[in-house]
mmCIF file of C-alpha atoms and ligand atoms in Angstrom:
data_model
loop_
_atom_site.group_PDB
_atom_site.id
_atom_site.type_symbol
_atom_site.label_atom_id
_atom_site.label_comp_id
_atom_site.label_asym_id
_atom_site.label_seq_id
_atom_site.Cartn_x
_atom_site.Cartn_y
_atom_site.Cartn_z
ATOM 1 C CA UNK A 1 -58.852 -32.183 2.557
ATOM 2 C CA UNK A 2 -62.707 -33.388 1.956
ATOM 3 C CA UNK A 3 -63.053 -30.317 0.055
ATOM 4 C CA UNK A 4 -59.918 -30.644 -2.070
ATOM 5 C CA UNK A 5 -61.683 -34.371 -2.705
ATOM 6 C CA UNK A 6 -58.853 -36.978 -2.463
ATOM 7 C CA UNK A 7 -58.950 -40.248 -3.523
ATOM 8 C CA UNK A 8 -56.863 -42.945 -2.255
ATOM 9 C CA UNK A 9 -53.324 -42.361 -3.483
ATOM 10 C CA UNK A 10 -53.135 -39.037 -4.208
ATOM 11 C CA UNK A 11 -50.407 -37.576 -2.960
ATOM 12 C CA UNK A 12 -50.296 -34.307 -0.875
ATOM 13 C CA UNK A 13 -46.262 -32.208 -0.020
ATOM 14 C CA UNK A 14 -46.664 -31.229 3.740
ATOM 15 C CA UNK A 15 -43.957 -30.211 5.849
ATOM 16 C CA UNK A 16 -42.445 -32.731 8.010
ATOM 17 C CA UNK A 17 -42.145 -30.325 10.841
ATOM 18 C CA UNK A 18 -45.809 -29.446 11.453
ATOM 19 C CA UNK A 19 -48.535 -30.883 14.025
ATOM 20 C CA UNK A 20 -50.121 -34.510 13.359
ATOM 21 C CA UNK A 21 -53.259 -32.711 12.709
ATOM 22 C CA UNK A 22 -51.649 -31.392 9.223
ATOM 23 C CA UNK A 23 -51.263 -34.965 8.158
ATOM 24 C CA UNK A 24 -53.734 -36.707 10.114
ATOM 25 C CA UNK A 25 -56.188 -34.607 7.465
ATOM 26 C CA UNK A 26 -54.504 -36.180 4.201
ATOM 27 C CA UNK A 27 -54.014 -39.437 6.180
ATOM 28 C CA UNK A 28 -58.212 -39.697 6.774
ATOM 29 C CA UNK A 29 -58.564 -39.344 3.131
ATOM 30 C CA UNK A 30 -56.694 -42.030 1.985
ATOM 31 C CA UNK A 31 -54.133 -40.080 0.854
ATOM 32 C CA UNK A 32 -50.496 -40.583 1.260
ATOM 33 C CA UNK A 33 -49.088 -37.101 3.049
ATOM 34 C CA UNK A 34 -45.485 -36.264 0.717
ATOM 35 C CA UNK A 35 -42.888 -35.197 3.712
ATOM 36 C CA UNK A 36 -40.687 -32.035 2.385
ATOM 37 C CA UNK A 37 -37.768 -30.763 4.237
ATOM 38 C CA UNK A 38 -38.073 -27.233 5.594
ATOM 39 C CA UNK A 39 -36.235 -23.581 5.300
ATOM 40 C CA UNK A 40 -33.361 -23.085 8.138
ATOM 41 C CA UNK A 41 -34.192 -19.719 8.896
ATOM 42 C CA UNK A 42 -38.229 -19.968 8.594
ATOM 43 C CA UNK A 43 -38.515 -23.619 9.567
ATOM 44 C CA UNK A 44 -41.287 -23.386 6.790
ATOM 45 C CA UNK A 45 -41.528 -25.707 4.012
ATOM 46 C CA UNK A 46 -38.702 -25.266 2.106
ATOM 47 C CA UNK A 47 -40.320 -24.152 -1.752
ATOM 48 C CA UNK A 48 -36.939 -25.095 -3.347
ATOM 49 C CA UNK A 49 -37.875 -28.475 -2.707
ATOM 50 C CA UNK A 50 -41.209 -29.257 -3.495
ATOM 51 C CA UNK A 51 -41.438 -28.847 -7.150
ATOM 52 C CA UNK A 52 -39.243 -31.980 -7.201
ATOM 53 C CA UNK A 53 -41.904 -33.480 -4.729
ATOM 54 C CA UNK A 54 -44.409 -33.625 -6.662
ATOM 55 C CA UNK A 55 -45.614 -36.200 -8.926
ATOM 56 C CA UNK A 56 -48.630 -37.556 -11.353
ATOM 57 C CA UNK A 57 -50.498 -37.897 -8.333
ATOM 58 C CA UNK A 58 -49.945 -34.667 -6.158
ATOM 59 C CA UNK A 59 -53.120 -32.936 -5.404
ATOM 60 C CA UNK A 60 -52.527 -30.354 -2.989
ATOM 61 C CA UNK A 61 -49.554 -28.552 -1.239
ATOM 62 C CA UNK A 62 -50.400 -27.500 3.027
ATOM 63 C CA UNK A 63 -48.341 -24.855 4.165
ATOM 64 C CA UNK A 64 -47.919 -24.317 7.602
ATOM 65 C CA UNK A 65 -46.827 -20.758 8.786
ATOM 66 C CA UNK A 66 -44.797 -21.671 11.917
ATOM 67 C CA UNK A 67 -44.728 -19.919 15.034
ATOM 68 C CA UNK A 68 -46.754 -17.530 12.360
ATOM 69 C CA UNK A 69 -44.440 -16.502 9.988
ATOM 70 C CA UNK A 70 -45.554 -17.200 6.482
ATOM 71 C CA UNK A 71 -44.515 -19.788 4.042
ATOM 72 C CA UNK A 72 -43.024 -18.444 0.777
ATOM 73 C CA UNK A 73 -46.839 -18.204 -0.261
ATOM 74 C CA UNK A 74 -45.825 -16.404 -3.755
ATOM 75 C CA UNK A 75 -43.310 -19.707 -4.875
ATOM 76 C CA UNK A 76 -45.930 -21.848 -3.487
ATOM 77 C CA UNK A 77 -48.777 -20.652 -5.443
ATOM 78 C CA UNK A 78 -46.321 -20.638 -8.566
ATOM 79 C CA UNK A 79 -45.570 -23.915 -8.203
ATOM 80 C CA UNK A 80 -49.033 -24.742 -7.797
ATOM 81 C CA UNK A 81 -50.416 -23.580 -11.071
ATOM 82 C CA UNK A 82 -48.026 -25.105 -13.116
ATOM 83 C CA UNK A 83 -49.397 -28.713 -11.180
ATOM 84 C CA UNK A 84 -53.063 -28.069 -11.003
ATOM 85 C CA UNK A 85 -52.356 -28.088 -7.160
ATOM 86 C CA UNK A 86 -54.667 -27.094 -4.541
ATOM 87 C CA UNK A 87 -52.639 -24.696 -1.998
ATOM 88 C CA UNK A 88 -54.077 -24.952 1.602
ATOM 89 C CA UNK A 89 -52.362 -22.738 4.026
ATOM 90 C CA UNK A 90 -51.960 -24.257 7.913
ATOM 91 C CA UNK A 91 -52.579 -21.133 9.410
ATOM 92 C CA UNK A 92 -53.236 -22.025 12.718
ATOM 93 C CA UNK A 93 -50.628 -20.149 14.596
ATOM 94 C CA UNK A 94 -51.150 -17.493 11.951
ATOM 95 C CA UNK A 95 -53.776 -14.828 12.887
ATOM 96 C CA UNK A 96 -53.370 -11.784 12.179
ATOM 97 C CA UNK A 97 -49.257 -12.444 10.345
ATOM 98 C CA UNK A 98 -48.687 -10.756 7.081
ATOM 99 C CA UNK A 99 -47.357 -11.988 3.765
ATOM 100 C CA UNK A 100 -46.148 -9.009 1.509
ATOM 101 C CA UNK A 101 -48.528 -6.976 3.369
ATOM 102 C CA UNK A 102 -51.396 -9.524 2.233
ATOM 103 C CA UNK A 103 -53.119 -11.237 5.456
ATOM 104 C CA UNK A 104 -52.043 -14.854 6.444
ATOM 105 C CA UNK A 105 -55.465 -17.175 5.302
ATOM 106 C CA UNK A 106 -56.104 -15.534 2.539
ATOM 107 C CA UNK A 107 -52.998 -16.767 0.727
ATOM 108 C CA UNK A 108 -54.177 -19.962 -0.487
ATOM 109 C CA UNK A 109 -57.543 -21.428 -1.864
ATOM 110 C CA UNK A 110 -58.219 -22.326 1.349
ATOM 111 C CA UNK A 111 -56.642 -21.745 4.986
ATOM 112 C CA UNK A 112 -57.404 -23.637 8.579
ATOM 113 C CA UNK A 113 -57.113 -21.534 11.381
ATOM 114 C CA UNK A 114 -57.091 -22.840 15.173
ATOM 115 C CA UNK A 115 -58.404 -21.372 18.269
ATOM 116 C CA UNK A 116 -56.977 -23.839 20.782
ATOM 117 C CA UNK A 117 -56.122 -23.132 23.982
ATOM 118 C CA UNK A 118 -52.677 -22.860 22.790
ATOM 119 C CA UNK A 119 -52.937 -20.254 20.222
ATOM 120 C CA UNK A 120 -53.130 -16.224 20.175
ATOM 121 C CA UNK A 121 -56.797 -16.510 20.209
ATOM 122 C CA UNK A 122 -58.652 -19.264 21.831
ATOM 123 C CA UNK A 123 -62.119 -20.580 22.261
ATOM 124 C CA UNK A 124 -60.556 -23.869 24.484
ATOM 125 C CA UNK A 125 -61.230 -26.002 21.265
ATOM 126 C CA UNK A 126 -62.017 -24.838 18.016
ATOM 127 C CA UNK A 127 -61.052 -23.604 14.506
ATOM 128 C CA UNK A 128 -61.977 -21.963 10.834
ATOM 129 C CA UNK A 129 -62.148 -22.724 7.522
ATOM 130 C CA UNK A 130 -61.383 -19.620 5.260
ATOM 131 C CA UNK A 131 -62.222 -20.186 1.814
ATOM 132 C CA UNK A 132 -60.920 -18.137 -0.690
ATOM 133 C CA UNK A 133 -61.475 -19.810 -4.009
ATOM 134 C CA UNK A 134 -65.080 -19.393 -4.824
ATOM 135 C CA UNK A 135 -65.115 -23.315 -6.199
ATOM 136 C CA UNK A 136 -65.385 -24.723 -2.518
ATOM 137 C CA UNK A 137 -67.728 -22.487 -0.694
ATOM 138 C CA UNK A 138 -70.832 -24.231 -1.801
ATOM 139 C CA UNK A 139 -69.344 -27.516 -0.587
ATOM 140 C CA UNK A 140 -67.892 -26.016 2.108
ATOM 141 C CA UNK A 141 -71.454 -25.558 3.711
ATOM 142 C CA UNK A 142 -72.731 -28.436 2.732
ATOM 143 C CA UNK A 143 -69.663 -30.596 4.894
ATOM 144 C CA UNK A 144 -69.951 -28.233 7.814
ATOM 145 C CA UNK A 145 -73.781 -28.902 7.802
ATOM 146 C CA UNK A 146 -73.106 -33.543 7.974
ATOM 147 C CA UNK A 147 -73.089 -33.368 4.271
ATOM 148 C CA UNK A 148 -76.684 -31.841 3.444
ATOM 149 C CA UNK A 149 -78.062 -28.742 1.866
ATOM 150 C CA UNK A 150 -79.491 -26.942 4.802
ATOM 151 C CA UNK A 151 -77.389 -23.693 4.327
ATOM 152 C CA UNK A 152 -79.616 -22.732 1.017
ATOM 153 C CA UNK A 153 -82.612 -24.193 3.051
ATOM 154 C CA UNK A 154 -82.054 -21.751 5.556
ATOM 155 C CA UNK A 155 -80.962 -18.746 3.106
ATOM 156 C CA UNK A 156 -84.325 -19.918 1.074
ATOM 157 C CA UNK A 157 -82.546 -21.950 -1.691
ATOM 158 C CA UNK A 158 -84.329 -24.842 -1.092
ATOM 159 C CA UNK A 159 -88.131 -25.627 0.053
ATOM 160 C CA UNK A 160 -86.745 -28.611 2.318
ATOM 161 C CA UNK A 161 -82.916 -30.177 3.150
ATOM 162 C CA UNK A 162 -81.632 -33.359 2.363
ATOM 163 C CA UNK A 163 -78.392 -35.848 2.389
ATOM 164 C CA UNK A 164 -76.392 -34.595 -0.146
ATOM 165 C CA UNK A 165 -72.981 -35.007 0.166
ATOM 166 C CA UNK A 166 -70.343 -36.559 2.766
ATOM 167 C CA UNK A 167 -69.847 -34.340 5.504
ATOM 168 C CA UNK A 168 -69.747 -34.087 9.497
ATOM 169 C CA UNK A 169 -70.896 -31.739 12.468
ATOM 170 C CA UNK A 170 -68.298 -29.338 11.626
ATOM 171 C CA UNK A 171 -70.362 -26.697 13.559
ATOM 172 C CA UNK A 172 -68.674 -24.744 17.302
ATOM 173 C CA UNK A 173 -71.488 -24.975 20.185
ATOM 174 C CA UNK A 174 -73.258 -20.980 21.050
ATOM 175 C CA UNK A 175 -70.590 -21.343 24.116
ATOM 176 C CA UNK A 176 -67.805 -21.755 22.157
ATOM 177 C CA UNK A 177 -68.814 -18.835 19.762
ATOM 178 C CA UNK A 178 -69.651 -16.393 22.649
ATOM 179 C CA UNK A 179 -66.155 -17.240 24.395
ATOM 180 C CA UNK A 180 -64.065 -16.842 20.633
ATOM 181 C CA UNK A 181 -66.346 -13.862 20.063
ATOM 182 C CA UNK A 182 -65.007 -11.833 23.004
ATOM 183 C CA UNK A 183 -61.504 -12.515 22.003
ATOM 184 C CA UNK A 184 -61.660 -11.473 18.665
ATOM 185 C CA UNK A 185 -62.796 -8.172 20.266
ATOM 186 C CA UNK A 186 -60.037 -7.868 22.613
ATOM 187 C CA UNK A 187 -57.452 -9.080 19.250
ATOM 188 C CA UNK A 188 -55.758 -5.718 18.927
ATOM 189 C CA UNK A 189 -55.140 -6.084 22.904
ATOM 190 C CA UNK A 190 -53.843 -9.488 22.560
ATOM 191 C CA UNK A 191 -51.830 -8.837 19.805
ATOM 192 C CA UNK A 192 -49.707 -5.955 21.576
ATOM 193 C CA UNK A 193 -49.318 -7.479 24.969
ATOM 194 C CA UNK A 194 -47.864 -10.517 22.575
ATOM 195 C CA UNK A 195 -45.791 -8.797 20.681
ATOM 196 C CA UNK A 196 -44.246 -6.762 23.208
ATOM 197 C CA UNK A 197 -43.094 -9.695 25.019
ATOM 198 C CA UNK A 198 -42.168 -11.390 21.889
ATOM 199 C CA UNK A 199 -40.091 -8.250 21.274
ATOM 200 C CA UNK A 200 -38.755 -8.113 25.130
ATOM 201 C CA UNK A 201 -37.127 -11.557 24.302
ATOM 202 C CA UNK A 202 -35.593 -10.829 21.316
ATOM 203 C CA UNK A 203 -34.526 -7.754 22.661
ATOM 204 C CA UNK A 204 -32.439 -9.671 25.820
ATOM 205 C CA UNK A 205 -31.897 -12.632 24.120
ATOM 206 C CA UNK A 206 -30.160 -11.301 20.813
ATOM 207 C CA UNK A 207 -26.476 -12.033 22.290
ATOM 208 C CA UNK A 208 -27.066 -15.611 22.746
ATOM 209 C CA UNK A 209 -25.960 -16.089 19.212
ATOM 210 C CA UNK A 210 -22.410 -15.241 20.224
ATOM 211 C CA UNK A 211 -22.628 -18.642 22.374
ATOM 212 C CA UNK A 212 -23.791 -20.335 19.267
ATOM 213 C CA UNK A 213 -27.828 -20.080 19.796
ATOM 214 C CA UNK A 214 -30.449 -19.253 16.891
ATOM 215 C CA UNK A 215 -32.940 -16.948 17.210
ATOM 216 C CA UNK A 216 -36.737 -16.754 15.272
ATOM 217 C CA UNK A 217 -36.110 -15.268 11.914
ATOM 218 C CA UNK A 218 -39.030 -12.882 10.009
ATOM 219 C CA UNK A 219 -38.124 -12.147 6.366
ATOM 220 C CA UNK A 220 -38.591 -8.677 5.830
ATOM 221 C CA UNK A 221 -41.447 -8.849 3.594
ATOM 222 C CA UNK A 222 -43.174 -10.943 6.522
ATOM 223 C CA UNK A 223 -45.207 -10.305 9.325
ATOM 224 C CA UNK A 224 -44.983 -12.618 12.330
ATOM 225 C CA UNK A 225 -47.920 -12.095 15.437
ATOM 226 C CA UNK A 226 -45.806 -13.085 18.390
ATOM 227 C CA UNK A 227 -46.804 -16.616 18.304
ATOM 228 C CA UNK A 228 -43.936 -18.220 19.614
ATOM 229 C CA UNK A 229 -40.268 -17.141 20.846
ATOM 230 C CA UNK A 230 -37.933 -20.566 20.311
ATOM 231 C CA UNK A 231 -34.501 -20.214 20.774
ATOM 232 C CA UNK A 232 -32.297 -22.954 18.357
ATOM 233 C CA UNK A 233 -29.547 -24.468 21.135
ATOM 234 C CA UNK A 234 -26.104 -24.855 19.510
ATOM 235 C CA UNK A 235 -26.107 -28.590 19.857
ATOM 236 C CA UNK A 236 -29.152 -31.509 20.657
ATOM 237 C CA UNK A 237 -27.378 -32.007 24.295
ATOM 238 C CA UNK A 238 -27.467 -28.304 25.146
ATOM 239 C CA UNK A 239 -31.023 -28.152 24.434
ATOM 240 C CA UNK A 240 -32.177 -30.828 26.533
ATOM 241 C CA UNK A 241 -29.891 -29.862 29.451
ATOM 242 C CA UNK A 242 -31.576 -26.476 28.907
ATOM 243 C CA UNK A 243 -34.980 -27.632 29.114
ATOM 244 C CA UNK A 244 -33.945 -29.726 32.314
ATOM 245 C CA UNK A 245 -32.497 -26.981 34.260
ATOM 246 C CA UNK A 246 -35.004 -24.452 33.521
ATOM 247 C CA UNK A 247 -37.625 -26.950 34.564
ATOM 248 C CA UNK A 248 -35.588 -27.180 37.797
ATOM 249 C CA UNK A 249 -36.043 -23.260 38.008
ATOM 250 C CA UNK A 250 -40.099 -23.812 37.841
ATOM 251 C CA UNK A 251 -39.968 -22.582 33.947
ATOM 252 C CA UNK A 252 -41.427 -24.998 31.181
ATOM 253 C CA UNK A 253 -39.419 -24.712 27.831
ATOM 254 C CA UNK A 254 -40.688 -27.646 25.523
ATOM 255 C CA UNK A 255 -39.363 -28.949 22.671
ATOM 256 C CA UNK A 256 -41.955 -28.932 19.755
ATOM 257 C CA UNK A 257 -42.327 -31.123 16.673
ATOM 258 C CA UNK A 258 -41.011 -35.095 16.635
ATOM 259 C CA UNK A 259 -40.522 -34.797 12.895
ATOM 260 C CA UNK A 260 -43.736 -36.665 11.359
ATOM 261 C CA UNK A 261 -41.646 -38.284 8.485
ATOM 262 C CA UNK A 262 -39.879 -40.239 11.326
ATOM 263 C CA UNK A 263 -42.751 -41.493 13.452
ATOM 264 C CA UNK A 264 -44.005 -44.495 13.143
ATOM 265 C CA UNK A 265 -47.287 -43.730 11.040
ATOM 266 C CA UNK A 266 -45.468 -41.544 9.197
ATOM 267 C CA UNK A 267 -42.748 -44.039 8.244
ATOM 268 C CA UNK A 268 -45.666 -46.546 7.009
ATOM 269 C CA UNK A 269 -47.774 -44.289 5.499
ATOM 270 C CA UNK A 270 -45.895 -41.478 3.975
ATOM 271 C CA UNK A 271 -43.567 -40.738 1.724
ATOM 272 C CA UNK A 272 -40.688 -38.528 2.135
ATOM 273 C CA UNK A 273 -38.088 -36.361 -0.241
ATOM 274 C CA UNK A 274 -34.291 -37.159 0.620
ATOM 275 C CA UNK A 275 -33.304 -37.950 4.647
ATOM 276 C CA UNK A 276 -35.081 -34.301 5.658
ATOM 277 C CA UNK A 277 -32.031 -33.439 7.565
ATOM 278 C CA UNK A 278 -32.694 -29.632 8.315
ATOM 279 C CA UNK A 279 -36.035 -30.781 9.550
ATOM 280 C CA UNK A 280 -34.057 -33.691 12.029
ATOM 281 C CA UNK A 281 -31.521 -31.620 13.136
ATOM 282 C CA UNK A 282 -33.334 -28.017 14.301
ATOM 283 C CA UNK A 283 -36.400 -30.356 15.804
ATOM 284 C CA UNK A 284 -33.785 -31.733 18.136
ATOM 285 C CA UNK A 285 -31.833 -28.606 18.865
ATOM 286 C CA UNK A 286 -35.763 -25.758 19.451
ATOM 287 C CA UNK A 287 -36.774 -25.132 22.954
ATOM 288 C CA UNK A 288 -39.841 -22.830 23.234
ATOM 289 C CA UNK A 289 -39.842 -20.052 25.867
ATOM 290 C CA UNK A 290 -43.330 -19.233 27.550
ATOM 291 C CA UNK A 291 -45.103 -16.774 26.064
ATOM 292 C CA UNK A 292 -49.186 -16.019 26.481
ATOM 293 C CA UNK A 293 -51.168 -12.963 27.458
ATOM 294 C CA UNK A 294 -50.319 -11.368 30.017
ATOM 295 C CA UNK A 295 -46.988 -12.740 31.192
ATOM 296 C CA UNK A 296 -45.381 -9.324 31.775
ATOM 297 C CA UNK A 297 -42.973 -9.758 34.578
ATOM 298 C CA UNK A 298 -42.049 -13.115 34.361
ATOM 299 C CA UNK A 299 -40.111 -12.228 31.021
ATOM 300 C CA UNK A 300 -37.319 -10.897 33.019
ATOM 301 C CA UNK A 301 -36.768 -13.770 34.897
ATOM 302 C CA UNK A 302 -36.742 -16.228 32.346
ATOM 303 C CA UNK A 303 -34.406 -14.416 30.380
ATOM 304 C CA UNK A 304 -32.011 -13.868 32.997
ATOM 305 C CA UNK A 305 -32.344 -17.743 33.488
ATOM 306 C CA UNK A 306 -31.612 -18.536 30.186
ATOM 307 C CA UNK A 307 -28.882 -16.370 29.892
ATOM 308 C CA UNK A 308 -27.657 -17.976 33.328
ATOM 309 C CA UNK A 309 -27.893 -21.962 32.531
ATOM 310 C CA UNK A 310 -26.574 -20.660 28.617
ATOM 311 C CA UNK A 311 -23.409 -19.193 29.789
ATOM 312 C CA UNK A 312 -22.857 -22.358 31.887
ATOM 313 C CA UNK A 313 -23.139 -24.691 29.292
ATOM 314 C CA UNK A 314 -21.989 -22.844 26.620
ATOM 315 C CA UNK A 315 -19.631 -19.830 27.569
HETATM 316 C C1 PLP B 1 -52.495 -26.114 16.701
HETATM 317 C C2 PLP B 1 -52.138 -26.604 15.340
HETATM 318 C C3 PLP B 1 -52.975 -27.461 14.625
HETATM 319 C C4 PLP B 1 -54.208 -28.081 15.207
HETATM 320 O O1 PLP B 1 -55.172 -27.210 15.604
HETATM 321 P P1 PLP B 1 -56.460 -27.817 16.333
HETATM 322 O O2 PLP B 1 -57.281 -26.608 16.628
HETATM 323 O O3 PLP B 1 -55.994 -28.553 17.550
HETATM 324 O O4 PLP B 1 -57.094 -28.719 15.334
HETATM 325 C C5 PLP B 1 -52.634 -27.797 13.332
HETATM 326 N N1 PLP B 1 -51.504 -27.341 12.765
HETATM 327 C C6 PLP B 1 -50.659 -26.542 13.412
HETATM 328 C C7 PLP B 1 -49.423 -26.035 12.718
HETATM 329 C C8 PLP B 1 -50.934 -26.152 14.732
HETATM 330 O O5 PLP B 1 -50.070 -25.361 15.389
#
């Protein structure tokens, strides 16, 4: 958001149904974050609706690829041109997911991925800025380097480096790098133990929809990387007796986004498009089932759980 250079006002069209981080970024700015309902079957931002968002002061549009399956990057970027819009893509539960065959970060001018402990890859705390439209890199280094020039100093630009711009210690620690190196050489690994339980889920879980469950939905010209398996409970009650009985069983199944359009800074700061009620209703009916490297076994048990506490409250 420092890079796509806000001024207090502008307007930015964010899902509702993201992380506070999304809007905390347009929030810091000054900005006022523009709360758009989301897809049904995606739980992406919903690209039917945000033309209509936007307005004399819309700068940029953030998509967020949830449980990394792209946004509907191609309307996006359509609607984006026609604005003057910056498109940044939230693609921090996105490594390594596919849009028409086209990798997820390199879909909009610029993409934020995350390496925190809860993602597919993880240095503990950390992220990346990818940026694709040559306009920011410059800057880019400068507000990664506390808003100075020492990049070119360093790459022989410049005979010494100055204060030049705003900027912060954007930088990860050498421990940090060494830990996020060795998992992005062990990535293909990850990536298959994932997806095979990802796929082990769907696989025993696909008859929950005859007791009135949803299940994650890829398009077909979409790529997800096994970054989360929800399951959509038929009703808000059902999902929270869910969660409740498989914590009884020792198995965690959280809930995920409070919609942001709805919390209290969001309510005073934002602005939203119609009552968002796709976003209120699936945010109160998602579970999330536990999925991270290596959890082999355990699968079987927690679907048979499921499938146990489902049939007694639903069947
Ligand atoms: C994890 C996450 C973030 C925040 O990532 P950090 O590395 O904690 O800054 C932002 N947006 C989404 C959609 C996320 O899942």
């Amino acid at each position: 958001m420092l890079l796509a250079d806000l001024s207090p006002g502008d307007e930015v069209i964010l899902p509702s149904f993201t992380f506070v981080s999304t809007a905390n970024a347009v929030v810091l700015r000054g900005a006022v974050p523009v709360f758009v309902d989301i897809r049904p079957d995606t739980l992406n931002l919903d690209e039917t609706n945000v033309e209509a968002a936007t307005s004399d002061r819309t700068r940029a549009i953030i998509a967020v690829h949830y449980a990394g399956v792209p946004a509907e990057m191609d309307a996006l970027n359509a609607i984006a041109d026609r604005h003057r819009l910056v498109v940044v893509e939230d693609a921090a539960q996105a490594i390594g997911s596919r849009y028409r065959g086209r990798l997820a970060g390199s879909l909009g001018a610029m993409a934020a991925f995350s390496f925190h402990e809860t993602k597919n890859v993880v240095s503990g705390e950390g992220g990346a800025l990818v940026v694709n439209d040559r306009r920011f890199s410059e800057r880019a280094e400068i507000i990664r380097e506390k808003g100075t020039n020492r990049r070119q100093f360093l790459n022989g630009f410049a005979d010494k480096y100055t204060w030049v711009d705003v900027g912060s210690s954007y930088l990860p620690s050498e421990l940090v790098a060494a830990y996020l190196f060795g998992q992005l050489e062990q990535f293909a690994t990850i990536q298959q133990d994932r997806m095979t339980s990802w796929n082990v889920y769907a696989k025993g879980l696909s008859g929950l929809t005859e007791l009135g469950f949803g299940l994650p939905q890829c398009p077909a010209h979409c790529e997800h990387n096994g970054h989360i398996f929800y399951l959509i409970a038929p009703d808000a009650e059902t999902r929270d007796a869910l969660i409740v009985r498989m914590k009884a069983d020792g198995i965690d199944t959280p809930f995920h986004y409070i919609p942001l359009h709805d919390a209290p800074l969001g309510r005073k700061v934002g602005r939203s498009i119609g009552d968002l009620p796709i976003t209120t209703d699936l945010s109160a009916r998602l579970l999330r089932l536990p999925l991270y490297y290596g959890i082999g076994d355990e699968l079987d048990r927690v679907i048979e759980r499921v499938w146990h506490h489902a049939r007694e409250l639903k069947g």
